[in-house]
Structures are given as structure tokens and as C-alpha cells.
XYZ file of C-alpha atoms in Angstrom:
651
model
C -70.083 -114.937 -41.352
C -70.340 -113.347 -37.934
C -66.919 -113.253 -36.305
C -66.293 -115.155 -33.092
C -65.553 -112.934 -30.095
C -64.517 -113.366 -26.502
C -68.016 -112.680 -25.231
C -69.602 -115.134 -27.650
C -67.275 -117.848 -26.401
C -68.052 -116.892 -22.822
C -71.771 -117.378 -23.478
C -71.381 -120.451 -25.691
C -74.165 -122.223 -23.799
C -76.802 -119.921 -25.290
C -78.222 -122.507 -27.695
C -78.700 -124.908 -24.813
C -80.198 -122.277 -22.529
C -82.751 -120.829 -24.921
C -83.921 -124.281 -25.984
C -84.596 -125.586 -22.496
C -87.845 -125.053 -20.613
C -87.650 -122.566 -17.780
C -88.544 -123.950 -14.416
C -87.987 -122.973 -10.811
C -89.423 -121.077 -7.911
C -89.702 -117.297 -7.778
C -89.899 -115.810 -4.278
C -91.769 -112.530 -4.105
C -90.205 -111.295 -0.872
C -86.462 -110.944 -1.459
C -83.850 -111.857 1.063
C -81.388 -109.046 1.806
C -78.345 -109.170 -0.438
C -76.095 -107.760 2.218
C -76.736 -108.269 5.904
C -74.852 -105.086 6.644
C -77.069 -102.975 4.432
C -79.725 -101.220 6.514
C -81.310 -99.139 3.779
C -83.884 -100.878 1.630
C -82.809 -101.221 -2.009
C -84.845 -99.294 -4.564
C -85.331 -102.494 -6.559
C -84.774 -106.109 -5.600
C -85.790 -109.653 -6.351
C -84.980 -113.281 -5.632
C -84.976 -116.454 -7.675
C -84.353 -119.964 -6.332
C -83.573 -122.737 -8.796
C -81.912 -126.151 -8.494
C -80.504 -125.400 -5.055
C -79.087 -122.005 -6.012
C -80.457 -118.652 -4.830
C -79.967 -115.518 -6.958
C -80.542 -112.208 -5.156
C -80.736 -108.987 -7.149
C -80.696 -105.425 -5.908
C -80.338 -101.946 -7.364
C -79.501 -99.097 -5.004
C -79.078 -95.390 -5.769
C -75.452 -94.409 -5.325
C -74.267 -91.789 -2.852
C -76.882 -89.834 -0.894
C -79.718 -90.410 -3.386
C -82.836 -92.189 -2.082
C -84.374 -93.430 -5.324
C -83.404 -94.564 -8.802
C -83.595 -91.509 -11.056
C -82.854 -91.017 -14.728
C -79.323 -89.764 -15.150
C -78.371 -90.890 -11.639
C -75.884 -93.531 -10.612
C -77.059 -96.937 -9.427
C -75.183 -99.784 -7.772
C -76.292 -103.079 -9.342
C -75.518 -106.311 -7.522
C -76.242 -110.016 -7.909
C -75.485 -112.488 -5.121
C -75.455 -116.163 -6.106
C -75.486 -118.515 -3.112
C -76.177 -122.095 -2.138
C -79.869 -122.041 -1.175
C -79.236 -124.319 1.800
C -76.014 -122.960 3.289
C -76.142 -119.332 2.118
C -72.509 -119.504 1.005
C -71.442 -117.803 -2.219
C -71.040 -120.063 -5.234
C -67.585 -119.601 -6.831
C -66.502 -120.153 -10.422
C -69.510 -118.551 -12.135
C -69.729 -116.169 -15.114
C -73.230 -114.643 -15.206
C -74.506 -112.261 -17.851
C -76.851 -109.332 -17.257
C -78.489 -106.513 -19.245
C -80.686 -103.481 -18.440
C -83.344 -102.410 -20.916
C -86.741 -100.739 -20.907
C -89.496 -103.311 -20.429
C -91.236 -104.085 -23.696
C -92.212 -107.117 -25.730
C -89.763 -107.863 -28.536
C -91.755 -110.650 -30.156
C -94.927 -112.706 -29.540
C -96.858 -110.258 -27.301
C -99.025 -113.122 -25.983
C -96.038 -114.954 -24.549
C -95.458 -114.933 -20.813
C -92.863 -112.744 -19.125
C -90.100 -115.326 -18.983
C -90.508 -116.267 -22.656
C -90.087 -112.591 -23.477
C -86.988 -112.447 -21.271
C -85.486 -115.471 -23.018
C -86.077 -113.869 -26.419
C -84.417 -110.651 -25.278
C -81.277 -112.398 -24.077
C -81.046 -114.405 -27.302
C -81.177 -111.207 -29.374
C -78.632 -109.429 -27.165
C -76.155 -112.266 -27.611
C -76.604 -112.362 -31.382
C -75.273 -108.807 -31.677
C -78.075 -107.625 -33.952
C -77.736 -103.981 -34.949
C -80.609 -101.950 -33.495
C -81.444 -104.587 -30.889
C -78.985 -103.717 -28.159
C -79.853 -103.183 -24.484
C -79.601 -99.682 -23.068
C -76.989 -100.939 -20.566
C -74.907 -104.074 -21.144
C -73.404 -105.250 -17.850
C -71.049 -107.663 -19.651
C -69.846 -105.329 -22.354
C -66.512 -103.941 -23.333
C -65.589 -101.553 -26.122
C -62.472 -100.940 -28.143
C -61.258 -97.372 -28.417
C -59.010 -96.842 -31.429
C -56.801 -93.761 -31.467
C -56.754 -92.271 -34.967
C -54.171 -90.246 -36.842
C -56.764 -87.508 -37.392
C -58.405 -85.711 -34.425
C -60.739 -88.545 -33.448
C -61.184 -91.797 -31.538
C -63.221 -94.655 -33.032
C -65.401 -96.622 -30.605
C -65.921 -100.248 -31.664
C -68.549 -102.590 -30.238
C -67.087 -106.091 -30.819
C -70.528 -107.696 -30.394
C -72.191 -105.772 -33.206
C -71.547 -105.805 -36.929
C -73.365 -104.467 -39.973
C -73.235 -107.244 -42.548
C -69.796 -108.184 -41.248
C -68.453 -104.854 -42.502
C -68.214 -102.543 -39.519
C -68.567 -102.611 -35.762
C -68.087 -98.877 -35.193
C -70.456 -97.624 -32.500
C -69.520 -93.957 -32.597
C -66.583 -91.581 -32.956
C -65.223 -89.132 -30.425
C -64.129 -85.917 -32.105
C -61.086 -84.177 -30.643
C -59.793 -80.643 -31.067
C -56.400 -81.716 -32.456
C -54.620 -85.015 -33.341
C -53.896 -87.199 -30.269
C -50.538 -88.705 -29.304
C -50.983 -90.530 -25.997
C -53.737 -91.523 -23.584
C -54.272 -93.103 -20.197
C -57.324 -94.370 -18.297
C -58.164 -93.342 -14.751
C -57.771 -96.232 -12.253
C -61.569 -96.552 -11.956
C -61.915 -96.644 -15.755
C -64.409 -93.770 -15.832
C -62.278 -91.284 -17.752
C -59.667 -91.247 -20.469
C -57.039 -88.501 -20.642
C -55.789 -87.816 -24.186
C -52.813 -85.584 -24.972
C -53.033 -83.181 -27.934
C -49.605 -81.524 -28.385
C -50.699 -79.123 -31.132
C -53.509 -77.786 -28.922
C -51.349 -77.646 -25.742
C -54.216 -79.448 -24.034
C -55.400 -82.784 -22.670
C -58.904 -83.932 -23.624
C -60.921 -85.590 -20.858
C -63.205 -88.276 -22.307
C -66.110 -89.759 -20.336
C -65.772 -93.526 -20.836
C -69.502 -94.077 -20.192
C -70.890 -91.591 -22.723
C -67.890 -91.455 -25.097
C -67.919 -87.650 -25.011
C -65.212 -85.075 -24.430
C -66.212 -83.411 -21.165
C -63.353 -80.918 -21.045
C -60.204 -79.762 -22.812
C -57.647 -78.931 -20.122
C -54.672 -76.608 -20.618
C -51.637 -78.831 -20.066
C -48.504 -76.774 -20.659
C -46.372 -76.463 -23.775
C -46.547 -79.460 -26.133
C -48.047 -82.110 -23.817
C -47.136 -85.631 -24.911
C -46.852 -88.460 -22.346
C -49.748 -88.753 -19.852
C -49.733 -90.847 -16.665
C -52.094 -91.210 -13.696
C -51.011 -91.831 -10.128
C -51.948 -95.244 -8.672
C -54.343 -93.525 -6.250
C -56.021 -91.678 -9.152
C -55.546 -88.232 -7.586
C -53.474 -86.454 -10.241
C -52.678 -86.761 -13.938
C -49.060 -85.945 -14.833
C -48.310 -84.705 -18.341
C -44.879 -84.495 -19.951
C -44.233 -81.195 -21.761
C -41.825 -81.731 -24.674
C -41.322 -78.025 -25.249
C -38.431 -76.908 -27.443
C -37.972 -74.046 -24.985
C -35.823 -75.403 -22.095
C -37.617 -73.037 -19.711
C -40.955 -74.707 -20.492
C -39.853 -78.332 -20.796
C -41.083 -80.411 -17.866
C -44.395 -81.650 -16.475
C -47.870 -80.275 -15.813
C -50.004 -81.730 -13.030
C -53.802 -81.895 -13.502
C -56.404 -82.633 -10.819
C -58.046 -85.876 -11.989
C -61.386 -84.992 -10.356
C -61.885 -81.292 -11.084
C -59.973 -81.479 -14.409
C -58.057 -78.298 -13.577
C -54.295 -77.747 -13.931
C -52.566 -77.656 -10.545
C -48.938 -76.821 -11.289
C -46.292 -76.832 -14.024
C -42.649 -77.709 -13.317
C -39.519 -77.142 -15.385
C -37.458 -80.327 -15.124
C -35.007 -80.557 -18.019
C -34.717 -80.874 -21.776
C -36.090 -83.567 -24.065
C -38.868 -86.120 -23.912
C -40.297 -87.037 -20.498
C -41.411 -90.435 -19.206
C -43.271 -90.656 -15.878
C -43.568 -93.269 -13.099
C -44.795 -93.289 -9.498
C -44.080 -95.080 -6.254
C -46.837 -97.601 -5.527
C -48.123 -95.443 -2.637
C -48.313 -92.359 -4.936
C -45.968 -90.481 -2.606
C -43.342 -89.733 -5.247
C -43.387 -89.026 -8.988
C -40.329 -89.742 -11.160
C -39.886 -87.752 -14.393
C -37.111 -88.485 -16.894
C -35.437 -85.742 -18.932
C -34.027 -87.435 -22.019
C -31.716 -84.688 -23.309
C -30.545 -83.605 -19.852
C -29.623 -87.109 -18.681
C -31.519 -86.806 -15.397
C -34.585 -88.002 -13.507
C -36.513 -85.436 -11.422
C -38.238 -86.687 -8.275
C -41.290 -84.916 -6.830
C -43.042 -85.127 -3.486
C -46.713 -85.371 -4.493
C -48.143 -84.114 -1.180
C -46.129 -80.859 -1.186
C -45.902 -80.543 -4.980
C -42.176 -79.851 -4.699
C -39.152 -81.263 -6.513
C -37.049 -83.062 -3.893
C -34.225 -84.610 -5.897
C -32.422 -84.675 -9.255
C -30.829 -88.025 -10.102
C -28.087 -88.756 -12.655
C -28.988 -92.048 -14.348
C -26.925 -91.956 -17.548
C -26.582 -89.706 -20.602
C -29.920 -90.612 -22.225
C -32.706 -91.922 -19.949
C -35.324 -93.425 -22.263
C -37.832 -95.069 -19.961
C -38.897 -95.317 -16.303
C -40.978 -98.076 -14.733
C -41.964 -99.010 -11.187
C -42.174 -102.393 -9.461
C -44.541 -102.686 -6.486
C -42.797 -105.945 -5.587
C -39.294 -104.494 -5.162
C -40.475 -100.991 -4.158
C -38.134 -99.530 -6.737
C -38.075 -97.504 -9.963
C -36.073 -98.724 -12.971
C -34.557 -96.242 -15.440
C -33.309 -97.522 -18.808
C -30.607 -95.506 -20.559
C -30.514 -96.000 -24.327
C -26.985 -94.701 -24.863
C -25.201 -96.380 -21.953
C -27.274 -99.556 -22.098
C -27.838 -99.503 -18.337
C -30.855 -99.955 -16.066
C -30.567 -97.900 -12.883
C -32.551 -99.197 -9.890
C -33.774 -96.425 -7.551
C -35.233 -97.208 -4.130
C -38.698 -95.586 -4.199
C -38.561 -94.789 -0.463
C -35.001 -93.562 0.142
C -34.600 -92.213 -3.421
C -31.072 -93.649 -3.464
C -29.575 -95.673 -6.309
C -29.785 -99.324 -5.305
C -28.013 -100.909 -8.271
C -26.978 -100.373 -11.889
C -27.688 -103.306 -14.225
C -25.504 -103.443 -17.332
C -27.265 -104.418 -20.570
C -26.538 -103.224 -24.134
C -26.963 -99.813 -25.810
C -30.236 -99.433 -27.651
C -32.532 -99.917 -24.648
C -35.995 -98.405 -24.983
C -39.297 -98.982 -23.193
C -39.332 -100.865 -19.874
C -42.572 -102.416 -18.614
C -43.332 -104.683 -15.642
C -45.650 -107.647 -15.372
C -48.762 -107.022 -13.247
C -47.217 -108.657 -10.179
C -44.078 -106.508 -10.471
C -41.791 -109.550 -10.720
C -40.312 -109.268 -14.221
C -39.394 -106.212 -16.271
C -39.132 -106.374 -20.059
C -36.558 -103.855 -21.323
C -36.857 -103.686 -25.111
C -33.696 -103.150 -27.138
C -34.621 -101.809 -30.570
C -31.073 -102.040 -31.960
C -30.529 -105.642 -30.900
C -34.145 -106.843 -31.414
C -33.923 -108.309 -27.930
C -36.026 -108.125 -24.758
C -33.813 -108.047 -21.679
C -35.764 -109.538 -18.769
C -34.929 -108.263 -15.272
C -35.981 -110.177 -12.151
C -37.096 -107.568 -9.597
C -36.560 -110.107 -6.816
C -32.791 -110.033 -7.326
C -32.406 -106.956 -9.558
C -30.454 -108.878 -12.184
C -30.931 -109.541 -15.887
C -31.962 -113.185 -16.304
C -32.762 -113.381 -20.034
C -31.962 -111.784 -23.390
C -34.835 -112.989 -25.564
C -34.806 -112.617 -29.334
C -38.153 -111.032 -30.240
C -39.920 -109.322 -33.166
C -37.561 -107.068 -35.142
C -37.074 -103.576 -33.658
C -39.270 -104.096 -30.562
C -40.976 -100.954 -29.312
C -44.044 -101.947 -27.268
C -44.992 -104.689 -24.798
C -48.149 -105.575 -22.891
C -49.143 -108.440 -20.613
C -51.933 -110.874 -19.854
C -51.854 -113.183 -16.832
C -49.970 -115.801 -18.850
C -47.949 -114.029 -21.537
C -45.901 -111.002 -22.510
C -46.720 -109.677 -26.008
C -43.873 -107.842 -27.758
C -44.548 -105.726 -30.867
C -41.786 -104.875 -33.340
C -41.599 -101.929 -35.708
C -40.037 -103.951 -38.519
C -42.178 -107.079 -38.352
C -45.833 -107.958 -38.736
C -45.411 -110.678 -36.089
C -46.059 -110.349 -32.364
C -43.778 -112.351 -30.060
C -45.402 -114.113 -27.085
C -43.291 -115.025 -24.032
C -44.796 -117.497 -21.538
C -44.394 -115.809 -18.160
C -44.257 -118.929 -16.006
C -41.150 -120.088 -17.894
C -39.114 -117.023 -16.867
C -36.435 -117.099 -14.195
C -32.717 -117.622 -13.707
C -31.548 -120.877 -15.229
C -34.797 -121.444 -17.135
C -35.516 -121.412 -20.863
C -38.378 -119.077 -21.852
C -41.057 -120.575 -24.084
C -41.837 -118.419 -27.129
C -44.681 -118.275 -29.622
C -45.715 -115.736 -32.229
C -48.539 -114.755 -34.540
C -48.946 -112.372 -37.458
C -51.105 -109.284 -36.935
C -51.619 -108.391 -40.587
C -49.117 -108.661 -43.384
C -47.145 -105.420 -43.046
C -44.622 -104.012 -40.579
C -46.004 -101.165 -38.429
C -43.239 -98.736 -39.365
C -44.513 -98.679 -42.957
C -47.353 -96.496 -41.661
C -44.966 -93.602 -40.982
C -45.345 -91.441 -37.871
C -46.660 -93.394 -34.876
C -47.908 -92.018 -31.533
C -46.650 -92.948 -28.075
C -49.912 -94.718 -27.255
C -49.675 -98.519 -27.375
C -50.834 -100.382 -30.465
C -51.751 -103.460 -28.427
C -54.034 -103.873 -25.412
C -55.035 -106.838 -23.269
C -58.637 -107.696 -22.507
C -59.032 -107.135 -18.750
C -60.141 -110.606 -17.662
C -59.444 -112.815 -20.659
C -56.349 -114.447 -22.178
C -56.562 -112.273 -25.260
C -55.217 -109.093 -26.830
C -56.154 -106.559 -29.488
C -53.372 -105.456 -31.844
C -53.519 -102.481 -34.214
C -51.608 -102.759 -37.448
C -51.354 -99.100 -38.528
C -50.036 -100.121 -41.950
C -53.338 -101.757 -42.978
C -55.628 -99.829 -40.623
C -56.976 -102.939 -38.891
C -57.316 -103.956 -35.231
C -56.827 -107.710 -34.770
C -58.288 -109.849 -31.991
C -56.098 -112.711 -30.786
C -57.045 -115.335 -28.170
C -54.372 -117.411 -26.456
C -54.186 -120.945 -27.801
C -54.914 -119.911 -31.390
C -52.424 -119.922 -34.272
C -53.643 -116.619 -35.706
C -55.983 -113.733 -34.856
C -59.649 -114.726 -34.820
C -60.943 -111.578 -36.461
C -60.072 -108.025 -37.437
C -61.857 -104.672 -37.276
C -61.195 -102.347 -40.209
C -61.272 -98.666 -39.237
C -62.994 -97.263 -42.331
C -62.594 -93.552 -42.983
C -59.832 -93.097 -40.399
C -56.270 -94.294 -39.848
C -55.838 -96.461 -36.732
C -52.784 -95.889 -34.579
C -53.412 -97.310 -31.076
C -56.001 -99.230 -29.068
C -57.302 -99.554 -25.521
C -60.191 -101.420 -23.907
C -63.033 -99.858 -21.913
C -64.544 -102.593 -19.758
C -68.074 -102.224 -18.381
C -68.504 -105.792 -17.178
C -69.608 -106.687 -13.664
C -66.758 -107.439 -11.271
C -66.722 -110.263 -8.744
C -65.829 -109.318 -5.176
C -66.433 -112.059 -2.632
C -67.336 -115.480 -4.113
C -70.671 -115.375 -5.918
C -71.146 -111.597 -5.621
C -71.068 -109.595 -8.884
C -71.543 -105.833 -8.951
C -71.072 -102.697 -10.977
C -72.150 -99.050 -11.010
C -74.099 -97.679 -13.957
C -75.670 -94.427 -15.079
C -79.420 -94.898 -15.534
C -80.090 -93.790 -19.127
C -83.858 -93.168 -19.038
C -86.956 -93.243 -16.864
C -89.544 -96.011 -16.852
C -89.839 -99.669 -15.985
C -86.691 -101.671 -16.694
C -86.130 -105.363 -17.216
C -82.897 -106.560 -15.632
C -82.210 -109.678 -17.704
C -79.989 -112.275 -16.024
C -78.309 -115.384 -17.452
C -76.425 -118.206 -15.763
C -75.154 -121.446 -17.293
C -74.887 -123.555 -14.115
C -77.697 -124.072 -13.214
C -79.335 -122.936 -16.441
C -81.130 -119.677 -15.685
C -82.755 -117.022 -17.881
C -84.738 -114.580 -15.775
C -85.791 -110.925 -15.786
C -85.920 -108.899 -12.579
C -87.619 -105.486 -12.564
C -86.577 -101.965 -11.593
C -88.487 -98.679 -11.743
C -86.537 -95.543 -12.662
C -88.177 -92.183 -12.024
C -87.878 -89.097 -14.245
C -85.380 -86.564 -13.000
C -84.254 -83.052 -13.694
C -81.881 -84.558 -16.226
C -84.860 -85.419 -18.458
C -85.734 -81.798 -19.200
C -82.064 -80.861 -19.317
C -81.373 -83.471 -21.980
C -84.360 -82.425 -24.042
C -83.280 -78.789 -23.847
C -79.979 -79.586 -25.571
C -80.331 -79.035 -29.343
C -80.487 -82.189 -31.414
C -78.875 -82.233 -34.831
C -80.096 -84.036 -37.932
C -78.678 -83.778 -41.447
C -81.223 -83.287 -44.212
C -81.233 -85.623 -47.236
C -78.531 -84.824 -49.776
C -76.751 -86.640 -52.625
C -74.144 -89.038 -51.236
C -71.980 -88.738 -54.383
C -70.741 -85.264 -55.375
C -68.141 -83.916 -57.797
C -64.654 -82.644 -57.066
C -63.219 -80.169 -57.443
C -66.375 -78.236 -56.748
C -68.844 -77.045 -54.124
C -71.822 -78.725 -52.518
C -74.426 -77.555 -50.014
C -74.769 -79.279 -46.662
C -78.099 -78.727 -44.873
C -79.119 -79.700 -41.357
C -81.845 -78.970 -38.787
C -81.608 -78.185 -35.072
C -84.514 -78.955 -32.747
C -84.985 -79.085 -28.969
C -87.596 -79.843 -26.315
C -90.289 -82.494 -26.082
C -92.013 -81.263 -29.232
C -88.852 -80.914 -31.331
C -89.167 -77.140 -31.483
C -86.854 -75.633 -34.148
C -83.801 -73.906 -32.673
C -83.301 -70.641 -34.505
C -80.817 -67.802 -34.170
C -77.682 -69.840 -33.384
C -74.847 -67.685 -34.664
C -71.690 -69.716 -34.005
C -72.487 -72.825 -36.059
C -69.432 -74.113 -37.875
C -69.245 -76.945 -40.374
C -65.891 -78.766 -40.360
C -64.886 -81.428 -42.858
C -61.882 -83.429 -44.049
C -61.087 -86.104 -46.613
C -60.365 -89.551 -45.163
C -58.235 -90.903 -43.781
C -56.450 -87.857 -42.378
C -56.788 -84.851 -44.640
C -56.486 -81.291 -43.406
C -59.588 -80.197 -41.516
C -61.417 -77.314 -43.231
C -64.181 -75.084 -41.909
C -67.219 -73.429 -43.477
C -69.617 -70.946 -41.918
C -73.270 -71.963 -41.657
C -76.208 -69.641 -42.279
C -79.807 -69.967 -41.180
C -82.394 -70.486 -43.919
C -85.495 -70.753 -41.700
C -87.452 -73.092 -39.377
C -84.316 -74.307 -37.570
C -82.669 -75.273 -40.866
C -79.084 -74.182 -41.592
C -76.790 -74.679 -44.559
C -73.131 -74.300 -45.496
C -71.162 -74.356 -48.733
C -68.474 -77.038 -48.635
C -65.517 -76.788 -51.014
C -64.280 -80.214 -52.131
C -60.813 -79.903 -53.602
C -60.029 -83.570 -54.251
C -61.739 -86.905 -54.733
C -62.280 -89.287 -51.814
C -64.542 -89.880 -48.817
C -65.321 -86.754 -46.775
C -66.562 -86.615 -43.181
C -68.652 -83.580 -42.246
C -69.299 -82.443 -38.655
C -71.197 -79.522 -37.090
C -69.867 -77.674 -34.025
C -71.270 -74.937 -31.816
C -71.319 -73.954 -28.142
C -75.032 -74.826 -28.241
C -74.107 -78.415 -29.197
C -71.290 -79.001 -26.710
C -73.552 -81.031 -24.384
C -75.224 -82.990 -27.172
C -74.632 -86.741 -27.095
C -73.798 -88.896 -30.121
C -73.721 -86.028 -32.599
C -74.267 -87.403 -36.107
C -71.876 -86.807 -38.960
C -72.374 -86.776 -42.723
C -70.387 -88.800 -45.265
C -69.837 -87.545 -48.822
C -68.191 -89.437 -51.677
C -66.425 -87.061 -54.051
C -65.725 -88.302 -57.578
C -63.866 -86.640 -60.423
C -65.777 -83.879 -62.188
C -63.749 -84.526 -65.358
C -65.250 -87.130 -67.676
C -63.168 -90.219 -68.191
C -61.255 -89.945 -64.943
């Protein structure tokens, strides 16, 4: 049975919408979506139905004058009262971009075709997905091996898998952080001494940036200008932080700060950066504008975590050995107060409004809650055993424990001095996370941006669970076949509402041609397709010039130990011309879930066909990839799966 998801609940009126007859008035000449906009949009349209006007426009972003393949476009819908012109609040429209074509019943009229398209999009049928989903979100699962799994929660293959693609990394990842605009993901790879920059739109690594010795924790300033990376070098002279330009993806400066692991926080105006030095017992403070260290603060013998509250304009440093939380004024850089808790303090995280901090005590299995309004501890809440991570939705704090399969939920509006917090819990799998062994710094739970729901990875059973508030248990789970899940984050591509009734987003136009912009609204009931024309651009030829890889048919089941031959073809251009003479092709492969990556040289055998001998030393599922400088710009590179069985009879 198809699992229920957040988006399916959001569009629960589909059966009603697709069964009703479409009626209304279409106005050929559109009204301007924004009175302040002087330039004419490249595509626009207007629909009036049941007293509601829906205005659509697509404008090229930046200095561009037309919609071009590969270019950025600003998409906007304005939903207003047809009589007053005021925006209609409280709506949740859906929209999709796809090349115009008839899916079924070619003799049907345009709106019937549009209705059929929307119905198929909402069903999550594999192979029938729009080129751009303006309501979509994706799960990115950090794996133990050098990869990130991308999961589309709206699509499943026979209920077995929802994996859209995988992002291959140079070395195993440990931590990651999204840019404030959500366009990039920065992933630390300590073994490589680099940070991988992942494009969140294409799910490709766009650059591997040198990031000092043993980069671990990554953090982005609130203004998005710089990425700060903690260097956990064993050499005291190289232990500190490296600063990376978040736009050019180039290292700016490396600082030596002190020994041990480093946590990083910022003032809300991005003026100062605060870096803890666990083994030195200090916090280093940097002036971001001058890129100079301005102060060294003593905050206890073992500073474990730093967190910032925009509400109190202060930074809070938890010391695991002393059991204290030091409050530092983010403007004067002076110690404002020291809050006494108990030894064993670990991560400290603030609610989105900056009011309450949750300081997790792994030894006591307690969450100490600090009220930033008074800088005092107001609760010691018994939570999941050995708590180590916490995240928040608008209504709840979710606390994950190392020694328990259960996630503790704390109702945020019940917090405060003299109040009794309301607790709930649910099981995310049947095993405790610490049974999985080594875990990364990256969080194993992530909140959906605009929904009362979270995704929780249980690394012990390799499954990511989806939980919606109000339920007794997770609604579904996504098994990460072939890899070992360690952490999760959400990439949200949904339209955002600005002023009431105005929904907008920016997208990359994936192809040239005539597009249908399918639109759905539940009140009033609307299913309608607007149109947009996208012109070919220089990107078209550039994309075709990039070699495209395809594996040639081969037996799926092979014997181990033993060798097998992997063959593949490279083509390029409009006519799929064979690409010959590529000398640096390398075949890499490993046994799932996280075996040692091995390499094999590839040789050309003619007509763009190459082959490599792969040595399979043990039984199991193998994943085979092809790398080359010629393929670095290729999108969605395929991979080959081999199942190795014992070559010895009877085993």
C-alpha cells in the first residue's frame, strides 16, 4: 500500500477536485501581478473563478530579458478577491512545471489534460513526474560510505524504494549544513581535508574545497557570507577553524584557536563568530569584518557546545566537566552570567524564537531548559536515555537518545518557570542508535520546514522514519538499501508565501519548449494550466557536449571470489556520437553497505565502449561507478549493481 505522506495529506481534496466539472472564466489579457513591476513578464495569465482571481507570471531572474533553458526564473501566483483586489489568506496552492504534452486521451480539451496531469503528479507514479515540482521537498540521507542518498517521499517503486538518486562524495562525510537560501549544502570530509559543496537543485557536487586539517563541524553565518569549519587536527598548531567564502567556494583564512573539537556559533548580526576549543577550555571570538581574533574567553575546563539566542543577544557555552552554562553578551563579549547545572552537559540548541535552550545531559538523561528571558534554568526534564540530539518544530522539541529507540517530545507552550512541561514519545524503530557504532556529528532527525512533522534516522536498522504530530507512531519509513544511513536533512523546493495570497519561488528552467504551469487550489476548486515558452540557450549545446554514460547489459549475479567484466559506453552531442580516447576513466566499486572502495582501470575497446576488470573478493551487493574529468559536469550519472554469490557449491 502506498504510504501516506505530508504532501498527500496537504492535497487530500484531490478526489473531489478531479471529479468535479471545471467551470469559470479565463481572461486572455492578464492583470499585472505587481503594480510596482514595470517590465512585462515573459509569461503570464489570469483566471477568475467563484469570485477569486488567480494571476500567474514568470519573469527571468537578474538582468535576463527572456526565459531561457538553464536560466533562472521567478515564478509567482497572486490569489486575490476579484472584487476588492485584496490577497486571500489561508490558502495552500499546488503548482508544477512540465513540458506541454498530452498524457492521455489526445482528443480531450486542454483543461481535461491539465486535470489528468495533476492527478498523476499527486499519485507519485514512477516515470510520471513533472520536470519541476513547486511543492516538492526531498530527504537527503547522509551515509556511512562516501555518499548521500536523495529520497523523493512522493515516489515509490512497488512500495520498496523512494530513492531518486545518490550523490557520490570523495570521502566519508561527518557533518553538513545548508546555506540560508537553501541552494547549497556544505559537507565536511575529514579524511579528504575538504568540504564538498553540493548544489541542492541538481544534487551534484559542484566543488571540493580545501578546508584545513581534519575538517569536522561546519556552520554558516546568518547572513550566508562565510562558512566556518572546525579543524580537529591532532597537531595543536593546526587545530582551529577555516573560513570559506560561501559564494565563490574558496578558502579565505585559517586560524589556530586551541586544542580539541570545535563548535561554532555567531551573533545574530553575523558580526562575531564564537569557536570553542574543547581541550583548551576556551572560546575564541572573531571579528568577521576584519577576520581577526579579538578575544579569548575562559568558560570552564571542557566547553562542549555553543549556541546563540537572537532574543537575548547572547551566546551560551555548556561545559561538560563543570556542568555550567556560561552566558556571553554577543555585543560586549563580556560574561553576563554563569548558570549552574550538572556535569555531563552536551549539545545546547535554541528554539526558533530564541526563548528556550535545551541543554542535553547525557550522563543524567536529562534536558536542562534555560529561559533566555531571565537566563535561568527552569526545568530538568527526564528524556530518552543518553540524549545527544534535539530539533524543533513550531510546537515541540524532539530529543533523541543514544540508548533508546524512543524520541521524547516536549510541548513548547508548556515551558516556563512554575509550569509543568507536557511530554510525549514515540518509537523510531526497535533498536537504540548507539548499536550502529560510530555516528557522525550531523543530526539524525530533521523537521519538515512548514509542517508539524519530523524525519528520524535510526542508524541501527538503516531506516528513516516519518512522524506527524498527533500520531502515536511514525506513519512510514524509508529503507536506505545498499547504504548505511546516519543522518538526515530536508531540501524544500516549495513555493513560499510572502504577503497574503502571494506565492513565489525561483527555479532553474530545465529545458526549452512550451511548458504547462499546472495550478491547483482547493478553495475554490481550481485545476488550471497556464503556459510559458522557454527558449533554447547556450546551455543546450553545453549540456549535450558533456559525455553521457550508459552501462552495457551484463549478468546481475556474478561469483565471488572472482573477476567480472564491466562494460559501458560514452556518447555526446545531439547524435550521440561515441566519445573515444578518454584516458583517465576509472571504475570504482564497493560492497554494500560500506565496504572499502576499490578502483580498476578502464580500457577502450572501440566505438566509445570501455571495459574494466572488477575483482570481487566477497559475496554481497556491489555498487559500481565510473569517474573521469570528462564526466565531472555530467548530471545523474548512472551506477551499476552487481550481486555476488559464493563460487563454492553448497555455500
